[in-house]
Short mmCIF file of C-alpha atoms in Angstrom, two decimals:
data_model
loop_
_atom_site.label_atom_id
_atom_site.label_comp_id
_atom_site.label_asym_id
_atom_site.label_seq_id
_atom_site.Cartn_x
_atom_site.Cartn_y
_atom_site.Cartn_z
CA UNK M 881 13.39 -6.96 -29.05
CA UNK M 882 10.35 -5.82 -27.09
CA UNK M 883 8.46 -4.87 -30.29
CA UNK M 884 9.24 -8.32 -31.72
CA UNK M 885 7.92 -9.98 -28.55
CA UNK M 886 4.73 -7.90 -28.62
CA UNK M 887 4.25 -8.80 -32.29
CA UNK M 888 4.58 -12.50 -31.53
CA UNK M 889 2.17 -12.22 -28.63
CA UNK M 890 -0.36 -10.40 -30.76
CA UNK M 891 0.05 -13.04 -33.45
CA UNK M 892 -0.53 -15.76 -30.88
CA UNK M 893 -3.71 -14.06 -29.72
CA UNK M 894 -5.07 -13.60 -33.24
CA UNK M 895 -4.32 -17.22 -34.06
CA UNK M 896 -5.83 -18.40 -30.79
CA UNK M 897 -9.05 -16.51 -31.39
CA UNK M 898 -9.48 -17.21 -35.10
CA UNK M 899 -10.46 -20.91 -35.09
CA UNK M 900 -13.23 -22.70 -33.27
CA UNK M 901 -13.19 -20.55 -30.12
CA UNK M 902 -16.27 -18.75 -28.82
CA UNK M 903 -16.97 -15.18 -29.93
CA UNK M 904 -19.47 -13.27 -27.78
CA UNK M 905 -20.73 -10.19 -29.66
CA UNK M 906 -22.28 -7.13 -28.09
CA UNK M 907 -25.50 -6.74 -30.11
CA UNK M 908 -26.28 -3.31 -28.62
CA UNK M 909 -22.82 -1.79 -28.91
CA UNK M 910 -23.15 1.89 -29.84
CA UNK M 911 -26.96 1.76 -29.66
CA UNK M 912 -27.54 2.53 -25.99
CA UNK M 913 -28.53 5.99 -24.83
CA UNK M 914 -27.21 7.24 -21.47
CA UNK M 915 -29.35 9.37 -19.13
CA UNK M 916 -27.20 9.08 -15.99
CA UNK M 917 -23.54 9.19 -15.02
CA UNK M 918 -21.61 8.42 -11.84
CA UNK M 919 -19.74 11.27 -10.20
CA UNK M 920 -17.43 11.17 -7.19
CA UNK M 921 -19.14 13.15 -4.43
CA UNK M 922 -16.86 12.62 -1.43
CA UNK M 923 -14.87 10.12 0.56
CA UNK M 924 -14.84 8.19 3.80
CA UNK M 925 -11.57 7.68 5.76
CA UNK M 926 -11.16 5.12 8.54
CA UNK M 927 -8.05 5.43 10.68
CA UNK M 928 -6.07 2.19 10.92
CA UNK M 929 -3.82 0.88 13.68
CA UNK M 930 -0.21 -0.08 13.11
CA UNK M 931 -1.14 -3.75 12.65
CA UNK M 932 -3.58 -3.09 9.82
CA UNK M 933 -2.93 -2.72 6.12
CA UNK M 934 -5.04 -1.07 3.45
CA UNK M 935 -6.76 -3.32 0.85
CA UNK M 936 -8.31 -5.66 3.42
CA UNK M 937 -9.20 -9.00 1.86
CA UNK M 938 -12.84 -8.94 2.99
CA UNK M 939 -15.46 -6.36 4.02
CA UNK M 940 -19.07 -6.59 5.17
CA UNK M 941 -21.48 -3.76 5.89
CA UNK M 942 -23.61 -4.75 8.89
CA UNK M 943 -26.58 -3.03 10.54
CA UNK M 944 -26.66 -3.58 14.32
CA UNK M 945 -29.68 -3.85 16.59
CA UNK M 946 -29.61 -0.06 17.19
CA UNK M 947 -29.88 0.55 13.45
CA UNK M 948 -26.33 1.81 13.11
CA UNK M 949 -24.47 0.98 9.88
CA UNK M 950 -21.16 -0.69 10.74
CA UNK M 951 -18.15 -1.17 8.46
CA UNK M 952 -16.47 -4.49 9.27
CA UNK M 953 -13.33 -5.80 7.62
CA UNK M 954 -10.85 -8.63 7.97
CA UNK M 955 -7.32 -8.08 9.24
CA UNK M 956 -5.57 -11.26 8.19
CA UNK M 957 -2.37 -10.32 10.07
CA UNK M 958 -4.25 -10.56 13.37
CA UNK M 959 -6.86 -13.07 12.17
CA UNK M 960 -9.49 -10.61 13.35
CA UNK M 961 -12.64 -8.81 12.27
CA UNK M 962 -12.57 -5.06 12.92
CA UNK M 963 -15.76 -3.03 13.55
CA UNK M 964 -16.19 0.70 12.83
CA UNK M 965 -19.24 2.93 12.95
CA UNK M 966 -19.69 3.93 9.33
CA UNK M 967 -21.35 7.31 9.89
CA UNK M 968 -18.51 8.94 11.88
CA UNK M 969 -15.76 6.36 11.11
CA UNK M 970 -15.23 5.61 14.83
CA UNK M 971 -13.38 2.40 15.67
CA UNK M 972 -15.56 0.19 17.90
CA UNK M 973 -13.95 -3.19 18.52
CA UNK M 974 -12.35 -6.28 17.05
CA UNK M 975 -12.95 -10.00 17.31
CA UNK M 976 -9.72 -12.02 17.11
CA UNK M 977 -9.71 -15.74 16.45
CA UNK M 978 -7.23 -18.24 17.89
CA UNK M 979 -5.12 -20.13 15.39
CA UNK M 980 -4.77 -23.23 17.60
CA UNK M 981 -6.90 -25.14 20.08
CA UNK M 982 -10.61 -25.95 20.33
CA UNK M 983 -11.63 -22.53 19.05
CA UNK M 984 -9.08 -22.44 16.27
CA UNK M 985 -9.72 -20.68 13.01
CA UNK M 986 -6.34 -21.13 11.36
CA UNK M 987 -6.82 -18.37 8.80
CA UNK M 988 -10.11 -16.51 8.32
CA UNK M 989 -10.77 -15.93 4.66
CA UNK M 990 -14.28 -14.44 4.81
CA UNK M 991 -17.24 -14.16 7.17
CA UNK M 992 -20.91 -13.31 7.49
CA UNK M 993 -22.10 -11.43 10.58
CA UNK M 994 -25.71 -12.52 11.12
CA UNK M 995 -25.85 -11.18 14.68
CA UNK M 996 -23.26 -10.33 17.36
CA UNK M 997 -23.13 -13.94 18.50
CA UNK M 998 -23.75 -15.64 15.14
CA UNK M 999 -20.71 -15.02 12.97
CA UNK M 1000 -20.04 -17.52 10.21
CA UNK M 1001 -16.33 -17.60 9.43
CA UNK M 1002 -14.72 -19.32 6.44
CA UNK M 1003 -11.65 -21.19 7.78
CA UNK M 1004 -9.62 -21.16 4.61
CA UNK M 1005 -7.02 -23.89 5.18
CA UNK M 1006 -9.62 -26.48 6.21
CA UNK M 1007 -12.34 -25.37 3.76
CA UNK M 1008 -14.91 -25.16 6.52
CA UNK M 1009 -17.47 -22.77 7.97
CA UNK M 1010 -17.13 -22.11 11.70
CA UNK M 1011 -19.95 -20.56 13.73
CA UNK M 1012 -18.39 -18.19 16.27
CA UNK M 1013 -19.62 -15.67 18.81
CA UNK M 1014 -18.37 -12.18 19.66
CA UNK M 1015 -15.71 -13.56 21.99
CA UNK M 1016 -14.21 -15.74 19.27
CA UNK M 1017 -15.55 -18.99 20.73
CA UNK M 1018 -16.48 -21.54 18.05
CA UNK M 1019 -19.80 -23.36 18.56
CA UNK M 1020 -20.08 -25.45 15.41
CA UNK M 1021 -18.22 -26.39 12.22
CA UNK M 1022 -19.37 -27.47 8.80
CA UNK M 1023 -16.61 -29.13 6.74
CA UNK M 1024 -16.79 -28.90 2.93
CA UNK M 1025 -13.50 -30.67 2.19
CA UNK M 1026 -13.54 -34.44 1.61
CA UNK M 1027 -10.04 -35.50 2.61
CA UNK M 1028 -10.60 -39.01 1.25
CA UNK M 1029 -11.24 -37.71 -2.25
CA UNK M 1030 -7.84 -36.96 -3.78
CA UNK M 1031 -9.52 -35.21 -6.74
CA UNK M 1032 -11.91 -33.17 -4.61
CA UNK M 1033 -10.73 -29.84 -6.04
CA UNK M 1034 -11.48 -31.02 -9.58
CA UNK M 1035 -15.21 -31.44 -9.08
CA UNK M 1036 -16.02 -29.06 -6.21
CA UNK M 1037 -16.13 -25.25 -6.24
CA UNK M 1038 -13.13 -23.29 -5.00
CA UNK M 1039 -13.55 -19.95 -3.28
CA UNK M 1040 -12.03 -16.51 -3.88
CA UNK M 1041 -14.20 -14.46 -1.55
CA UNK M 1042 -14.22 -10.65 -1.55
CA UNK M 1043 -16.78 -7.89 -0.91
CA UNK M 1044 -18.02 -8.40 -4.49
CA UNK M 1045 -18.05 -12.21 -4.13
CA UNK M 1046 -19.48 -12.36 -0.61
CA UNK M 1047 -21.01 -14.88 1.69
CA UNK M 1048 -24.77 -14.33 1.59
CA UNK M 1049 -27.78 -15.46 3.63
CA UNK M 1050 -31.00 -16.52 1.87
CA UNK M 1051 -33.87 -18.37 3.53
CA UNK M 1052 -31.65 -19.58 6.41
CA UNK M 1053 -29.11 -20.90 3.91
CA UNK M 1054 -25.56 -19.60 3.87
CA UNK M 1055 -24.56 -19.11 0.26
CA UNK M 1056 -20.91 -19.52 -0.69
CA UNK M 1057 -20.28 -18.29 -4.28
CA UNK M 1058 -17.56 -20.43 -5.80
CA UNK M 1059 -15.86 -21.04 -9.11
CA UNK M 1060 -13.79 -23.49 -11.12
CA UNK M 1061 -10.13 -22.39 -11.28
CA UNK M 1062 -9.35 -25.08 -13.83
CA UNK M 1063 -10.83 -24.79 -17.33
CA UNK M 1064 -10.36 -28.55 -17.77
CA UNK M 1065 -13.12 -29.05 -15.19
CA UNK M 1066 -15.67 -27.66 -17.61
CA UNK M 1067 -15.25 -30.65 -19.92
CA UNK M 1068 -17.69 -32.13 -17.38
CA UNK M 1069 -19.66 -28.87 -17.10
CA UNK M 1070 -23.01 -30.61 -16.52
CA UNK M 1071 -21.73 -32.05 -13.25
CA UNK M 1072 -19.88 -29.01 -11.92
CA UNK M 1073 -21.96 -26.64 -9.79
CA UNK M 1074 -20.21 -23.54 -8.50
CA UNK M 1075 -22.50 -22.33 -5.68
CA UNK M 1076 -22.46 -24.01 -2.25
CA UNK M 1077 -25.58 -23.64 -0.10
CA UNK M 1078 -25.45 -24.68 3.57
CA UNK M 1079 -28.75 -25.29 5.38
CA UNK M 1080 -28.11 -23.70 8.76
CA UNK M 1081 -30.81 -25.85 10.38
CA UNK M 1082 -29.25 -29.17 9.32
CA UNK M 1083 -25.62 -28.18 8.48
CA UNK M 1084 -25.99 -30.01 5.16
CA UNK M 1085 -24.43 -28.57 1.99
CA UNK M 1086 -25.98 -28.63 -1.47
CA UNK M 1087 -24.50 -27.43 -4.72
CA UNK M 1088 -26.28 -25.36 -7.38
CA UNK M 1089 -25.73 -23.36 -10.59
CA UNK M 1090 -24.04 -24.52 -13.74
CA UNK M 1091 -21.78 -22.49 -15.98
CA UNK M 1092 -23.95 -21.56 -19.01
CA UNK M 1093 -23.47 -24.00 -21.85
CA UNK M 1094 -23.49 -21.31 -24.53
CA UNK M 1095 -20.44 -19.73 -22.89
CA UNK M 1096 -18.59 -22.63 -21.34
CA UNK M 1097 -19.73 -25.74 -23.22
CA UNK M 1098 -18.25 -27.35 -26.33
CA UNK M 1099 -14.74 -27.18 -24.92
CA UNK M 1100 -14.54 -23.38 -25.01
CA UNK M 1101 -11.38 -22.34 -23.20
CA UNK M 1102 -11.37 -19.15 -21.14
CA UNK M 1103 -7.99 -19.73 -19.54
CA UNK M 1104 -8.61 -20.08 -15.79
CA UNK M 1105 -9.76 -18.30 -12.66
CA UNK M 1106 -9.41 -14.72 -13.88
CA UNK M 1107 -12.27 -15.28 -16.32
CA UNK M 1108 -14.04 -18.24 -14.70
CA UNK M 1109 -15.06 -16.29 -11.54
CA UNK M 1110 -18.85 -15.65 -11.53
CA UNK M 1111 -19.97 -12.48 -9.73
CA UNK M 1112 -23.32 -12.83 -7.91
CA UNK M 1113 -25.94 -10.34 -6.72
CA UNK M 1114 -29.33 -10.71 -5.08
CA UNK M 1115 -32.24 -8.96 -6.81
CA UNK M 1116 -35.02 -7.18 -4.86
CA UNK M 1117 -37.20 -10.22 -5.65
CA UNK M 1118 -34.68 -12.56 -3.98
CA UNK M 1119 -33.34 -13.99 -7.23
CA UNK M 1120 -29.67 -14.63 -7.83
CA UNK M 1121 -28.21 -12.67 -10.73
CA UNK M 1122 -24.82 -13.74 -12.08
CA UNK M 1123 -22.37 -11.64 -14.05
CA UNK M 1124 -19.99 -13.79 -16.06
CA UNK M 1125 -16.85 -12.03 -17.23
CA UNK M 1126 -17.23 -13.15 -20.83
CA UNK M 1127 -20.92 -12.31 -21.35
CA UNK M 1128 -22.73 -9.09 -22.13
CA UNK M 1129 -25.84 -10.74 -20.65
CA UNK M 1130 -26.77 -11.43 -17.03
CA UNK M 1131 -28.16 -14.75 -15.85
CA UNK M 1132 -31.06 -14.89 -13.38
CA UNK M 1133 -32.06 -17.95 -11.32
CA UNK M 1134 -33.39 -19.12 -7.97
CA UNK M 1135 -30.69 -19.74 -5.41
CA UNK M 1136 -31.55 -23.43 -5.25
CA UNK M 1137 -32.11 -24.62 -8.80
CA UNK M 1138 -30.52 -24.59 -12.22
CA UNK M 1139 -33.24 -23.00 -14.36
CA UNK M 1140 -32.16 -19.57 -15.56
CA UNK M 1141 -33.30 -16.69 -17.67
CA UNK M 1142 -31.10 -14.22 -19.49
CA UNK M 1143 -31.26 -10.44 -19.76
CA UNK M 1144 -28.99 -7.99 -21.51
CA UNK M 1145 -26.64 -6.16 -19.12
CA UNK M 1146 -23.83 -4.92 -21.34
CA UNK M 1147 -22.07 -1.66 -21.97
CA UNK M 1148 -22.39 0.69 -24.92
CA UNK M 1149 -18.72 0.51 -25.86
CA UNK M 1150 -17.90 -3.09 -24.90
CA UNK M 1151 -16.47 -5.13 -27.73
CA UNK M 1152 -16.63 -8.75 -28.83
CA UNK M 1153 -15.19 -11.18 -26.27
CA UNK M 1154 -13.27 -14.19 -27.59
CA UNK M 1155 -12.17 -17.41 -25.94
CA UNK M 1156 -8.81 -19.07 -26.57
CA UNK M 1157 -8.70 -21.50 -29.48
CA UNK M 1158 -6.43 -23.93 -27.66
CA UNK M 1159 -7.31 -27.02 -25.68
CA UNK M 1160 -7.68 -26.18 -22.00
CA UNK M 1161 -4.85 -28.45 -20.89
CA UNK M 1162 -1.46 -26.91 -21.43
CA UNK M 1163 -2.62 -23.47 -22.58
CA UNK M 1164 0.47 -21.21 -22.79
CA UNK M 1165 0.57 -18.47 -20.14
CA UNK M 1166 0.93 -15.87 -22.90
CA UNK M 1167 -2.48 -16.81 -24.31
CA UNK M 1168 -4.16 -16.88 -20.90
CA UNK M 1169 -2.84 -13.45 -19.97
CA UNK M 1170 -3.59 -11.96 -23.38
CA UNK M 1171 -7.15 -13.28 -23.25
CA UNK M 1172 -7.67 -11.48 -19.93
CA UNK M 1173 -5.69 -8.29 -20.53
CA UNK M 1174 -6.28 -7.44 -24.18
CA UNK M 1175 -10.08 -7.49 -24.36
CA UNK M 1176 -13.09 -6.05 -22.54
CA UNK M 1177 -14.31 -8.26 -19.71
CA UNK M 1178 -17.07 -7.80 -17.14
CA UNK M 1179 -16.69 -8.21 -13.42
CA UNK M 1180 -18.65 -7.39 -10.23
CA UNK M 1181 -22.41 -6.86 -10.14
CA UNK M 1182 -23.75 -4.89 -7.18
CA UNK M 1183 -27.38 -4.05 -6.39
CA UNK M 1184 -27.98 -0.68 -4.68
CA UNK M 1185 -31.25 -0.80 -2.69
CA UNK M 1186 -31.02 2.91 -1.81
CA UNK M 1187 -31.11 4.07 -5.41
CA UNK M 1188 -32.70 0.93 -6.87
CA UNK M 1189 -29.99 0.41 -9.49
CA UNK M 1190 -27.39 -2.18 -10.42
CA UNK M 1191 -23.73 -1.39 -10.95
CA UNK M 1192 -21.81 -3.69 -13.29
CA UNK M 1193 -18.06 -3.37 -13.62
CA UNK M 1194 -16.36 -3.60 -16.99
CA UNK M 1195 -12.57 -3.90 -17.26
CA UNK M 1196 -11.54 -2.40 -20.60
CA UNK M 1197 -9.06 -4.22 -22.78
CA UNK M 1198 -5.49 -3.10 -23.40
CA UNK M 1199 -4.71 -4.33 -26.94
CA UNK M 1200 -0.96 -3.91 -26.51
CA UNK M 1201 -0.73 -5.63 -23.10
CA UNK M 1202 1.88 -8.35 -22.64
CA UNK M 1203 3.11 -10.43 -19.73
CA UNK M 1204 4.87 -7.40 -18.26
CA UNK M 1205 1.69 -5.31 -18.15
CA UNK M 1206 0.44 -5.12 -14.54
CA UNK M 1207 -2.75 -7.02 -13.91
CA UNK M 1208 -4.39 -3.98 -12.29
CA UNK M 1209 -3.71 -1.57 -15.15
CA UNK M 1210 -6.96 -2.15 -17.07
CA UNK M 1211 -9.28 0.92 -17.17
CA UNK M 1212 -12.45 0.43 -15.13
CA UNK M 1213 -15.93 1.40 -16.33
CA UNK M 1214 -19.07 1.14 -14.23
CA UNK M 1215 -22.33 0.45 -16.08
CA UNK M 1216 -25.54 1.52 -14.32
CA UNK M 1217 -28.91 -0.20 -14.87
CA UNK M 1218 -32.26 0.29 -13.14
CA UNK M 1219 -33.84 -2.53 -11.13
CA UNK M 1220 -35.33 -3.94 -14.35
CA UNK M 1221 -31.89 -4.01 -15.96
CA UNK M 1222 -32.59 -1.10 -18.28
CA UNK M 1223 -29.43 0.77 -19.28
CA UNK M 1224 -28.94 4.16 -17.62
CA UNK M 1225 -25.34 5.00 -18.47
CA UNK M 1226 -21.68 4.16 -17.86
CA UNK M 1227 -18.72 6.02 -16.43
CA UNK M 1228 -14.97 5.34 -16.60
CA UNK M 1229 -13.40 6.04 -13.19
CA UNK M 1230 -9.72 5.15 -13.68
CA UNK M 1231 -7.68 1.98 -13.41
CA UNK M 1232 -7.24 -0.78 -10.88
CA UNK M 1233 -4.09 0.98 -9.77
CA UNK M 1234 -6.27 3.83 -8.46
CA UNK M 1235 -9.29 1.91 -7.31
CA UNK M 1236 -9.29 -1.44 -5.49
CA UNK M 1237 -12.65 -2.25 -7.09
CA UNK M 1238 -13.06 -5.63 -5.38
CA UNK M 1239 -13.57 -3.63 -2.15
CA UNK M 1240 -16.87 -2.08 -3.25
CA UNK M 1241 -20.19 -1.86 -1.41
CA UNK M 1242 -23.20 0.44 -1.12
CA UNK M 1243 -24.53 2.55 1.73
CA UNK M 1244 -27.03 5.39 1.96
CA UNK M 1245 -24.12 7.73 1.11
CA UNK M 1246 -23.39 6.10 -2.23
CA UNK M 1247 -21.34 3.49 -3.97
CA UNK M 1248 -18.14 3.04 -1.94
CA UNK M 1249 -14.94 1.97 -3.72
CA UNK M 1250 -11.61 1.68 -1.97
CA UNK M 1251 -9.24 4.38 -3.19
CA UNK M 1252 -5.56 3.50 -3.31
CA UNK M 1253 -3.34 6.34 -2.15
CA UNK M 1254 -0.47 7.82 -4.08
CA UNK M 1255 1.97 6.38 -1.55
CA UNK M 1256 1.83 2.56 -1.61
CA UNK M 1257 3.05 2.36 2.02
CA UNK M 1258 0.44 4.84 3.30
CA UNK M 1259 -1.50 2.61 5.71
CA UNK M 1260 -2.80 5.29 8.05
CA UNK M 1261 -6.31 5.33 6.60
CA UNK M 1262 -8.65 2.99 4.79
CA UNK M 1263 -10.18 5.32 2.21
CA UNK M 1264 -13.29 4.94 0.09
CA UNK M 1265 -14.45 7.18 -2.70
CA UNK M 1266 -18.18 7.85 -2.75
CA UNK M 1267 -19.99 7.79 -6.09
CA UNK M 1268 -23.52 8.93 -6.81
CA UNK M 1269 -25.78 9.29 -9.85
CA UNK M 1270 -26.20 12.52 -11.76
CA UNK M 1271 -28.55 13.30 -14.60
CA UNK M 1272 -26.97 14.01 -17.99
#
């Protein structure tokens, strides 16, 4: 019975990708020459209290006035930001936010620590940014939700923040990378901008960045939020660089306008990526899941200023995956490029069941990726594997 089901699912995928869907070929597949590889060189372990779970939903590395590198992360149980000294993993403090009252932040979903008393917190239920200080007092709020617009979610970006889709600060503008969770929205692609930019001097929000027409125009259906999430990075020149899951290329633009240039940023073994040949509305779950699980797709893009390289994540396809295949079972490869996007190499590190790759960041010690312990209930330590470059 299972083999019959898998056959039908495979047949559905072949049919869905054989018509007028988009096929994105990797023109340099098998032609790239590697000179570097990533190797695991150590780990960092941060002891957790009994109220804190591993896999925190948000992390920011912050350098304080003394020059110390601090690891901060969100504990959504306590609605609090925890602070640790990164070098020796010492716990320093926490800032807890009230859920009711004048200083209420009902549920913190992300944050940006600009200074000890300028902490911009995303209040998830109200879709707002609250400016708080180190005591949790809220000084200002910027609301992004228009309660009068019943279709607000259809033409405004939605937010799935993480350390690889972070709040960013550019030219006194708080940048909120967003996305369209509904493929139907892209029928009006020219009017849907997925990046929110808040001018911190005026508290006014503007919206920038279109989904590329060559990938998302003409009714191409990519199935929903798993593939529609853009992953941003800031280049050394202050440009925004976007990694789209379904493109071997990277897209470079200013943070505040739509003009973009394209540069190759693919992997040597990544295959052709195909959209679903089915109208966006009413796409069967089987096709959506197969589109995501059965083919190679890109993910996070991280710039490392210490080693002057980019890391781009590639989730390898599982051709036999079906609806019972865990979402985190795809093998993970990290592609390394120099600061001019020249290919240096790629390394497979394991699967999403070993590495919580959305909790990735860089420090002077290397690329940090949260390692998931063998025991799923082991919440004593928040553990990061350290990866560094090695010549081949």
